[in-house]
PDB file of C-alpha atoms in Angstrom:
ATOM      1  CA  MET A   1     172.864 106.866 -48.738  1.00 96.00           C
ATOM      2  CA  LYS A   2     172.905 108.892 -45.560  1.00 96.00           C
ATOM      3  CA  ILE A   3     176.074 110.378 -44.063  1.00 98.00           C
ATOM      4  CA  ILE A   4     176.147 111.266 -40.378  1.00 98.00           C
ATOM      5  CA  PRO A   5     179.123 113.218 -39.005  1.00 98.00           C
ATOM      6  CA  VAL A   6     180.051 112.437 -35.379  1.00 98.00           C
ATOM      7  CA  ALA A   7     182.193 115.100 -33.709  1.00 98.00           C
ATOM      8  CA  CYS A   8     184.949 113.466 -31.625  1.00 98.00           C
ATOM      9  CA  LEU A   9     187.808 114.628 -29.381  1.00 98.00           C
ATOM     10  CA  GLU A  10     188.658 118.305 -29.840  1.00 97.00           C
ATOM     11  CA  ASP A  11     188.136 118.727 -33.599  1.00 98.00           C
ATOM     12  CA  ASN A  12     187.974 115.256 -35.188  1.00 98.00           C
ATOM     13  CA  TYR A  13     185.161 113.842 -37.287  1.00 98.00           C
ATOM     14  CA  ALA A  14     184.090 110.224 -37.357  1.00 98.00           C
ATOM     15  CA  TYR A  15     181.299 109.370 -39.799  1.00 98.00           C
ATOM     16  CA  LEU A  16     178.526 106.866 -40.302  1.00 98.00           C
ATOM     17  CA  ILE A  17     177.753 105.941 -43.923  1.00 98.00           C
ATOM     18  CA  VAL A  18     174.290 104.405 -43.975  1.00 98.00           C
ATOM     19  CA  ASP A  19     172.681 102.197 -46.607  1.00 97.00           C
ATOM     20  CA  GLU A  20     169.088 103.169 -45.909  1.00 95.00           C
ATOM     21  CA  SER A  21     167.392 100.150 -47.487  1.00 94.00           C
ATOM     22  CA  THR A  22     169.226  97.631 -45.286  1.00 97.00           C
ATOM     23  CA  LYS A  23     170.044  99.855 -42.255  1.00 97.00           C
ATOM     24  CA  SER A  24     173.631  98.751 -42.643  1.00 98.00           C
ATOM     25  CA  ALA A  25     176.368 101.270 -41.775  1.00 98.00           C
ATOM     26  CA  ALA A  26     180.117 101.749 -42.091  1.00 98.00           C
ATOM     27  CA  ALA A  27     181.957 103.763 -39.432  1.00 98.00           C
ATOM     28  CA  VAL A  28     184.810 105.961 -40.664  1.00 98.00           C
ATOM     29  CA  ASP A  29     187.595 106.587 -38.098  1.00 98.00           C
ATOM     30  CA  PRO A  30     185.434 105.881 -34.995  1.00 98.00           C
ATOM     31  CA  VAL A  31     187.969 107.209 -32.467  1.00 98.00           C
ATOM     32  CA  GLU A  32     185.278 107.533 -29.774  1.00 98.00           C
ATOM     33  CA  PRO A  33     183.308 104.284 -30.230  1.00 98.00           C
ATOM     34  CA  GLU A  34     180.649 105.097 -27.626  1.00 98.00           C
ATOM     35  CA  LYS A  35     179.671 108.292 -29.491  1.00 98.00           C
ATOM     36  CA  VAL A  36     179.595 106.480 -32.836  1.00 98.00           C
ATOM     37  CA  LEU A  37     177.525 103.591 -31.433  1.00 98.00           C
ATOM     38  CA  ALA A  38     175.101 106.087 -29.858  1.00 98.00           C
ATOM     39  CA  ALA A  39     174.725 107.895 -33.207  1.00 98.00           C
ATOM     40  CA  ALA A  40     174.024 104.536 -34.905  1.00 98.00           C
ATOM     41  CA  ALA A  41     171.435 103.579 -32.254  1.00 98.00           C
ATOM     42  CA  GLU A  42     169.727 106.945 -32.638  1.00 98.00           C
ATOM     43  CA  VAL A  43     168.978 106.312 -36.319  1.00 97.00           C
ATOM     44  CA  GLY A  44     168.389 102.583 -35.877  1.00 98.00           C
ATOM     45  CA  VAL A  45     171.320 101.225 -37.907  1.00 98.00           C
ATOM     46  CA  ARG A  46     173.907  98.546 -37.228  1.00 97.00           C
ATOM     47  CA  ILE A  47     177.606  99.063 -37.883  1.00 98.00           C
ATOM     48  CA  ASP A  48     178.906  96.341 -40.193  1.00 97.00           C
ATOM     49  CA  CYS A  49     182.443  97.575 -40.821  1.00 98.00           C
ATOM     50  CA  VAL A  50     185.052 100.197 -39.987  1.00 98.00           C
ATOM     51  CA  LEU A  51     186.891 102.231 -42.645  1.00 98.00           C
ATOM     52  CA  THR A  52     190.171 103.540 -41.223  1.00 98.00           C
ATOM     53  CA  THR A  53     191.878 106.322 -43.168  1.00 98.00           C
ATOM     54  CA  HIS A  54     195.283 106.049 -41.434  1.00 98.00           C
ATOM     55  CA  HIS A  55     197.146 104.763 -38.403  1.00 98.00           C
ATOM     56  CA  HIS A  56     197.299 107.914 -36.223  1.00 98.00           C
ATOM     57  CA  TRP A  57     195.674 107.314 -32.834  1.00 98.00           C
ATOM     58  CA  ASP A  58     193.052 110.057 -33.275  1.00 98.00           C
ATOM     59  CA  HIS A  59     191.672 108.096 -36.253  1.00 98.00           C
ATOM     60  CA  ALA A  60     192.439 104.425 -35.513  1.00 98.00           C
ATOM     61  CA  GLY A  61     192.477 104.591 -31.706  1.00 98.00           C
ATOM     62  CA  GLY A  62     188.871 103.435 -31.269  1.00 98.00           C
ATOM     63  CA  ASN A  63     188.987 100.402 -33.560  1.00 98.00           C
ATOM     64  CA  GLU A  64     189.739  97.742 -30.946  1.00 98.00           C
ATOM     65  CA  LYS A  65     187.141  99.037 -28.503  1.00 98.00           C
ATOM     66  CA  LEU A  66     184.478  99.212 -31.211  1.00 98.00           C
ATOM     67  CA  ALA A  67     185.313  95.639 -32.258  1.00 97.00           C
ATOM     68  CA  GLN A  68     184.691  94.501 -28.665  1.00 97.00           C
ATOM     69  CA  SER A  69     181.202  96.028 -28.824  1.00 96.00           C
ATOM     70  CA  VAL A  70     180.466  94.593 -32.289  1.00 96.00           C
ATOM     71  CA  PRO A  71     181.940  91.064 -32.372  1.00 92.00           C
ATOM     72  CA  GLY A  72     183.070  89.867 -35.803  1.00 94.00           C
ATOM     73  CA  ILE A  73     183.111  93.360 -37.317  1.00 97.00           C
ATOM     74  CA  LYS A  74     185.494  93.913 -40.245  1.00 98.00           C
ATOM     75  CA  VAL A  75     188.030  96.686 -39.711  1.00 98.00           C
ATOM     76  CA  TYR A  76     189.588  97.922 -42.944  1.00 98.00           C
ATOM     77  CA  GLY A  77     192.867  99.827 -43.149  1.00 98.00           C
ATOM     78  CA  GLY A  78     195.662 100.534 -45.610  1.00 98.00           C
ATOM     79  CA  SER A  79     198.118  97.702 -46.268  1.00 97.00           C
ATOM     80  CA  LEU A  80     201.089 100.063 -45.827  1.00 97.00           C
ATOM     81  CA  ASP A  81     199.827 101.561 -42.568  1.00 97.00           C
ATOM     82  CA  ASN A  82     200.047  99.700 -39.285  1.00 95.00           C
ATOM     83  CA  VAL A  83     196.382 100.267 -38.384  1.00 98.00           C
ATOM     84  CA  LYS A  84     195.317  99.260 -34.867  1.00 97.00           C
ATOM     85  CA  GLY A  85     192.680  96.544 -34.813  1.00 97.00           C
ATOM     86  CA  CYS A  86     192.771  96.052 -38.591  1.00 98.00           C
ATOM     87  CA  THR A  87     191.256  92.718 -39.725  1.00 98.00           C
ATOM     88  CA  ASP A  88     191.303  93.308 -43.500  1.00 98.00           C
ATOM     89  CA  GLN A  89     193.973  95.274 -45.345  1.00 98.00           C
ATOM     90  CA  VAL A  90     193.052  97.317 -48.415  1.00 98.00           C
ATOM     91  CA  GLU A  91     195.077  98.979 -51.134  1.00 97.00           C
ATOM     92  CA  ASN A  92     194.537 101.271 -54.083  1.00 98.00           C
ATOM     93  CA  GLY A  93     191.624  99.914 -56.127  1.00 98.00           C
ATOM     94  CA  THR A  94     190.170  97.599 -53.467  1.00 98.00           C
ATOM     95  CA  LYS A  95     186.372  97.545 -53.835  1.00 98.00           C
ATOM     96  CA  LEU A  96     183.989  97.038 -50.935  1.00 98.00           C
ATOM     97  CA  SER A  97     180.220  97.159 -50.733  1.00 97.00           C
ATOM     98  CA  LEU A  98     177.818  98.201 -47.999  1.00 98.00           C
ATOM     99  CA  GLY A  99     174.240  96.967 -47.764  1.00 96.00           C
ATOM    100  CA  LYS A 100     172.401  96.787 -51.083  1.00 95.00           C
ATOM    101  CA  ASP A 101     173.120 100.111 -52.731  1.00 95.00           C
ATOM    102  CA  ILE A 102     176.560 101.412 -51.718  1.00 97.00           C
ATOM    103  CA  GLU A 103     179.929 100.765 -53.346  1.00 98.00           C
ATOM    104  CA  ILE A 104     183.218 101.858 -51.766  1.00 98.00           C
ATOM    105  CA  LEU A 105     186.447 102.299 -53.738  1.00 98.00           C
ATOM    106  CA  CYS A 106     189.686 102.501 -51.743  1.00 98.00           C
ATOM    107  CA  LEU A 107     192.154 105.115 -52.985  1.00 98.00           C
ATOM    108  CA  HIS A 108     195.754 105.115 -51.782  1.00 98.00           C
ATOM    109  CA  THR A 109     196.501 108.770 -50.931  1.00 98.00           C
ATOM    110  CA  PRO A 110     199.927 108.674 -49.262  1.00 98.00           C
ATOM    111  CA  CYS A 111     202.077 111.440 -47.776  1.00 98.00           C
ATOM    112  CA  HIS A 112     200.547 112.299 -44.388  1.00 98.00           C
ATOM    113  CA  THR A 113     201.112 108.591 -43.713  1.00 98.00           C
ATOM    114  CA  LYS A 114     202.581 105.953 -46.054  1.00 98.00           C
ATOM    115  CA  GLY A 115     199.422 103.892 -46.251  1.00 98.00           C
ATOM    116  CA  HIS A 116     196.734 106.583 -46.017  1.00 98.00           C
ATOM    117  CA  ILE A 117     193.484 105.516 -47.706  1.00 98.00           C
ATOM    118  CA  SER A 118     190.653 107.760 -48.891  1.00 98.00           C
ATOM    119  CA  TYR A 119     187.297 106.072 -49.406  1.00 98.00           C
ATOM    120  CA  TYR A 120     185.250 107.028 -52.490  1.00 98.00           C
ATOM    121  CA  VAL A 121     181.605 106.129 -51.926  1.00 98.00           C
ATOM    122  CA  THR A 122     178.890 105.867 -54.553  1.00 98.00           C
ATOM    123  CA  SER A 123     175.263 104.854 -54.310  1.00 96.00           C
ATOM    124  CA  LYS A 124     172.878 103.286 -56.801  1.00 89.00           C
ATOM    125  CA  GLU A 125     170.493 106.100 -55.918  1.00 82.00           C
ATOM    126  CA  GLU A 126     170.884 109.201 -58.108  1.00 81.00           C
ATOM    127  CA  GLU A 127     172.964 111.263 -55.721  1.00 90.00           C
ATOM    128  CA  ASP A 128     176.383 112.876 -55.644  1.00 96.00           C
ATOM    129  CA  PRO A 129     179.235 110.596 -54.588  1.00 98.00           C
ATOM    130  CA  ALA A 130     181.237 111.249 -51.426  1.00 98.00           C
ATOM    131  CA  VAL A 131     184.889 110.870 -50.489  1.00 98.00           C
ATOM    132  CA  PHE A 132     186.272 110.457 -46.984  1.00 99.00           C
ATOM    133  CA  THR A 133     189.732 111.999 -47.087  1.00 98.00           C
ATOM    134  CA  GLY A 134     191.006 111.625 -43.513  1.00 98.00           C
ATOM    135  CA  ASP A 135     194.049 113.868 -43.113  1.00 98.00           C
ATOM    136  CA  THR A 136     195.053 114.019 -46.804  1.00 98.00           C
ATOM    137  CA  LEU A 137     192.583 116.664 -48.015  1.00 98.00           C
ATOM    138  CA  PHE A 138     191.005 119.111 -45.582  1.00 98.00           C
ATOM    139  CA  ILE A 139     188.551 121.812 -46.542  1.00 98.00           C
ATOM    140  CA  ALA A 140     190.926 124.533 -47.793  1.00 98.00           C
ATOM    141  CA  GLY A 141     193.960 122.568 -46.640  1.00 98.00           C
ATOM    142  CA  CYS A 142     195.949 119.349 -46.657  1.00 98.00           C
ATOM    143  CA  GLY A 143     197.699 117.176 -44.096  1.00 98.00           C
ATOM    144  CA  ARG A 144     201.282 117.694 -43.003  1.00 97.00           C
ATOM    145  CA  PHE A 145     203.837 115.669 -44.943  1.00 98.00           C
ATOM    146  CA  PHE A 146     204.742 113.407 -42.008  1.00 98.00           C
ATOM    147  CA  GLU A 147     205.654 110.260 -43.946  1.00 98.00           C
ATOM    148  CA  GLY A 148     205.917 111.437 -47.533  1.00 98.00           C
ATOM    149  CA  THR A 149     206.979 114.012 -50.086  1.00 98.00           C
ATOM    150  CA  ALA A 150     205.474 116.922 -51.999  1.00 98.00           C
ATOM    151  CA  GLU A 151     205.463 114.660 -55.075  1.00 98.00           C
ATOM    152  CA  GLN A 152     203.247 112.163 -53.235  1.00 98.00           C
ATOM    153  CA  MET A 153     200.897 114.830 -51.881  1.00 98.00           C
ATOM    154  CA  TYR A 154     200.549 116.346 -55.351  1.00 98.00           C
ATOM    155  CA  GLN A 155     199.620 112.917 -56.729  1.00 98.00           C
ATOM    156  CA  SER A 156     197.200 112.263 -53.842  1.00 98.00           C
ATOM    157  CA  LEU A 157     195.491 115.668 -53.895  1.00 98.00           C
ATOM    158  CA  CYS A 158     195.586 116.913 -57.455  1.00 98.00           C
ATOM    159  CA  VAL A 159     195.630 113.645 -59.406  1.00 98.00           C
ATOM    160  CA  THR A 160     193.897 110.918 -57.363  1.00 98.00           C
ATOM    161  CA  LEU A 161     191.312 113.063 -55.532  1.00 98.00           C
ATOM    162  CA  GLY A 162     191.378 115.800 -58.171  1.00 98.00           C
ATOM    163  CA  SER A 163     190.176 113.412 -60.868  1.00 98.00           C
ATOM    164  CA  LEU A 164     186.972 112.543 -58.964  1.00 98.00           C
ATOM    165  CA  PRO A 165     183.774 114.155 -60.311  1.00 98.00           C
ATOM    166  CA  LYS A 166     183.571 117.833 -59.324  1.00 98.00           C
ATOM    167  CA  PRO A 167     180.273 117.423 -57.357  1.00 98.00           C
ATOM    168  CA  THR A 168     181.860 114.721 -55.130  1.00 98.00           C
ATOM    169  CA  ARG A 169     181.213 115.673 -51.500  1.00 98.00           C
ATOM    170  CA  VAL A 170     184.372 115.923 -49.373  1.00 98.00           C
ATOM    171  CA  TYR A 171     184.235 114.697 -45.767  1.00 98.00           C
ATOM    172  CA  CYS A 172     187.581 115.234 -44.033  1.00 98.00           C
ATOM    173  CA  GLY A 173     189.030 114.168 -40.687  1.00 98.00           C
ATOM    174  CA  HIS A 174     189.127 117.499 -38.809  1.00 98.00           C
ATOM    175  CA  GLU A 175     187.244 120.755 -38.376  1.00 98.00           C
ATOM    176  CA  TYR A 176     190.078 123.069 -39.457  1.00 98.00           C
ATOM    177  CA  THR A 177     188.156 125.065 -42.068  1.00 98.00           C
ATOM    178  CA  VAL A 178     188.112 128.575 -40.578  1.00 98.00           C
ATOM    179  CA  LYS A 179     191.834 128.554 -39.771  1.00 98.00           C
ATOM    180  CA  ASN A 180     192.645 127.044 -43.174  1.00 98.00           C
ATOM    181  CA  LEU A 181     190.672 129.699 -45.061  1.00 98.00           C
ATOM    182  CA  LYS A 182     192.343 132.480 -43.046  1.00 98.00           C
ATOM    183  CA  PHE A 183     195.701 131.117 -44.213  1.00 98.00           C
ATOM    184  CA  ILE A 184     194.519 130.830 -47.835  1.00 98.00           C
ATOM    185  CA  LEU A 185     193.584 134.531 -47.741  1.00 98.00           C
ATOM    186  CA  THR A 186     197.182 135.428 -46.851  1.00 97.00           C
ATOM    187  CA  VAL A 187     198.270 133.627 -50.030  1.00 97.00           C
ATOM    188  CA  GLU A 188     195.344 134.543 -52.307  1.00 98.00           C
ATOM    189  CA  PRO A 189     193.992 137.835 -50.874  1.00 98.00           C
ATOM    190  CA  GLU A 190     192.208 138.551 -54.157  1.00 97.00           C
ATOM    191  CA  ASN A 191     190.205 135.292 -54.176  1.00 98.00           C
ATOM    192  CA  GLU A 192     186.546 136.337 -53.686  1.00 98.00           C
ATOM    193  CA  LYS A 193     185.329 132.737 -53.340  1.00 98.00           C
ATOM    194  CA  VAL A 194     187.683 132.247 -50.375  1.00 98.00           C
ATOM    195  CA  LYS A 195     186.367 135.413 -48.693  1.00 98.00           C
ATOM    196  CA  GLN A 196     182.769 134.232 -49.151  1.00 98.00           C
ATOM    197  CA  LYS A 197     183.527 130.742 -47.883  1.00 98.00           C
ATOM    198  CA  LEU A 198     185.365 132.094 -44.813  1.00 98.00           C
ATOM    199  CA  GLU A 199     182.380 134.278 -43.932  1.00 98.00           C
ATOM    200  CA  TRP A 200     180.054 131.280 -44.308  1.00 98.00           C
ATOM    201  CA  ALA A 201     182.373 128.971 -42.301  1.00 98.00           C
ATOM    202  CA  GLN A 202     182.628 131.470 -39.430  1.00 98.00           C
ATOM    203  CA  LYS A 203     178.817 131.679 -39.253  1.00 98.00           C
ATOM    204  CA  GLN A 204     178.579 127.869 -39.254  1.00 98.00           C
ATOM    205  CA  ARG A 205     181.033 127.563 -36.370  1.00 98.00           C
ATOM    206  CA  GLU A 206     179.384 130.362 -34.365  1.00 98.00           C
ATOM    207  CA  ALA A 207     176.157 128.350 -34.665  1.00 98.00           C
ATOM    208  CA  ASN A 208     178.104 125.224 -33.600  1.00 97.00           C
ATOM    209  CA  GLN A 209     177.502 123.653 -37.014  1.00 97.00           C
ATOM    210  CA  PRO A 210     180.054 121.690 -39.075  1.00 98.00           C
ATOM    211  CA  THR A 211     181.651 123.078 -42.249  1.00 98.00           C
ATOM    212  CA  ILE A 212     181.661 119.689 -43.961  1.00 98.00           C
ATOM    213  CA  PRO A 213     181.042 118.648 -46.621  1.00 98.00           C
ATOM    214  CA  SER A 214     182.815 120.656 -49.284  1.00 98.00           C
ATOM    215  CA  THR A 215     183.072 119.396 -52.882  1.00 98.00           C
ATOM    216  CA  ILE A 216     186.043 118.627 -55.101  1.00 98.00           C
ATOM    217  CA  GLY A 217     184.871 121.463 -57.374  1.00 98.00           C
ATOM    218  CA  GLU A 218     184.857 123.945 -54.475  1.00 98.00           C
ATOM    219  CA  GLU A 219     188.319 122.848 -53.379  1.00 98.00           C
ATOM    220  CA  PHE A 220     189.700 123.616 -56.836  1.00 98.00           C
ATOM    221  CA  GLU A 221     188.363 127.167 -56.360  1.00 98.00           C
ATOM    222  CA  THR A 222     189.303 127.820 -52.720  1.00 98.00           C
ATOM    223  CA  ASN A 223     192.132 125.474 -51.675  1.00 98.00           C
ATOM    224  CA  THR A 224     195.568 126.746 -52.758  1.00 98.00           C
ATOM    225  CA  PHE A 225     197.040 123.265 -52.181  1.00 98.00           C
ATOM    226  CA  MET A 226     194.820 121.996 -55.029  1.00 98.00           C
ATOM    227  CA  ARG A 227     195.421 125.052 -57.220  1.00 98.00           C
ATOM    228  CA  VAL A 228     199.167 124.576 -57.718  1.00 98.00           C
ATOM    229  CA  ASP A 229     198.678 123.692 -61.407  1.00 98.00           C
ATOM    230  CA  LEU A 230     197.729 127.343 -62.004  1.00 98.00           C
ATOM    231  CA  PRO A 231     200.621 129.493 -63.308  1.00 97.00           C
ATOM    232  CA  GLU A 232     199.512 132.423 -61.115  1.00 96.00           C
ATOM    233  CA  ILE A 233     199.825 130.280 -57.956  1.00 97.00           C
ATOM    234  CA  GLN A 234     203.241 128.982 -59.011  1.00 98.00           C
ATOM    235  CA  ALA A 235     204.332 132.584 -59.684  1.00 97.00           C
ATOM    236  CA  LYS A 236     203.376 133.660 -56.141  1.00 96.00           C
ATOM    237  CA  PHE A 237     205.882 131.146 -54.786  1.00 95.00           C
ATOM    238  CA  GLY A 238     208.550 131.579 -57.463  1.00 96.00           C
ATOM    239  CA  ALA A 239     207.952 127.925 -58.359  1.00 97.00           C
ATOM    240  CA  LYS A 240     208.591 126.314 -61.729  1.00 97.00           C
ATOM    241  CA  SER A 241     206.305 123.308 -61.265  1.00 98.00           C
ATOM    242  CA  PRO A 242     203.113 122.329 -59.421  1.00 98.00           C
ATOM    243  CA  VAL A 243     205.083 120.063 -57.053  1.00 98.00           C
ATOM    244  CA  GLU A 244     207.528 122.838 -56.182  1.00 98.00           C
ATOM    245  CA  ALA A 245     204.602 125.212 -55.569  1.00 98.00           C
ATOM    246  CA  LEU A 246     202.908 122.641 -53.311  1.00 98.00           C
ATOM    247  CA  ARG A 247     206.127 122.183 -51.325  1.00 98.00           C
ATOM    248  CA  GLU A 248     206.369 125.962 -50.836  1.00 98.00           C
ATOM    249  CA  VAL A 249     202.701 126.403 -49.855  1.00 98.00           C
ATOM    250  CA  ARG A 250     203.084 123.647 -47.249  1.00 98.00           C
ATOM    251  CA  LYS A 251     206.304 125.158 -45.900  1.00 97.00           C
ATOM    252  CA  THR A 252     204.618 128.572 -45.661  1.00 97.00           C
ATOM    253  CA  LYS A 253     201.611 127.073 -43.835  1.00 97.00           C
ATOM    254  CA  ASP A 254     203.872 125.119 -41.446  1.00 96.00           C
ATOM    255  CA  ASN A 255     205.549 128.389 -40.418  1.00 96.00           C
ATOM    256  CA  TRP A 256     202.343 130.457 -40.354  1.00 96.00           C
ATOM    257  CA  LYS A 257     201.395 131.570 -36.853  1.00 87.00           C
ATOM    258  CA  GLY A 258     197.725 132.396 -37.754  1.00 82.00           C
TER     259      GLY A 258
END
């Protein structure tokens, strides 16, 4: 399985997931279809389906145009989200396959939007799985609670995504990593792993390179939003539960001028 990030708009990522034996690909959130089609042509693959994480225009806004270029293409999206151009609705537990070797499990990860879906992708080859988290989980961050509650985001981040194998590669919807890590340092100034990752991320961006992927294991070490089960994180926010801590971290980030 090959994963190709395609930088779109100001800071979005679309992705191509490629089954190398059949040259079949899935496009994740192809907001700029021409760029995604060009990336597919460059590696000689055909796009068989679209995986939409959520209904916001900067993720779903290219679906209809892509479908015009690839007649008959399946466009998947969450059953509780009103996804533009969607032909096939998915929900938690829906299984899809790509080419010969790739399996895709749809995970309902609501809060940023009601029907947000993260796509957990495994290959028959011996390689680490990947998860495409849209705007639910960012590297060192999480999406704003536009259509949901702290309870839902806790479930989405710490339970649903948090129970995936630690080496699972995390591919998120935006390049927000440097800013996110700067915020995390205001909350966890003593966290050495965050300092190291920020230094690395700044070098990546200076070289015009992406900071994706992370891993679920790394997020548990460097992303305060996923560390709210820890008593020391709860204590920082005077919280008595993980959900309360998550609510407070989000509120603090929303008001942070960084």
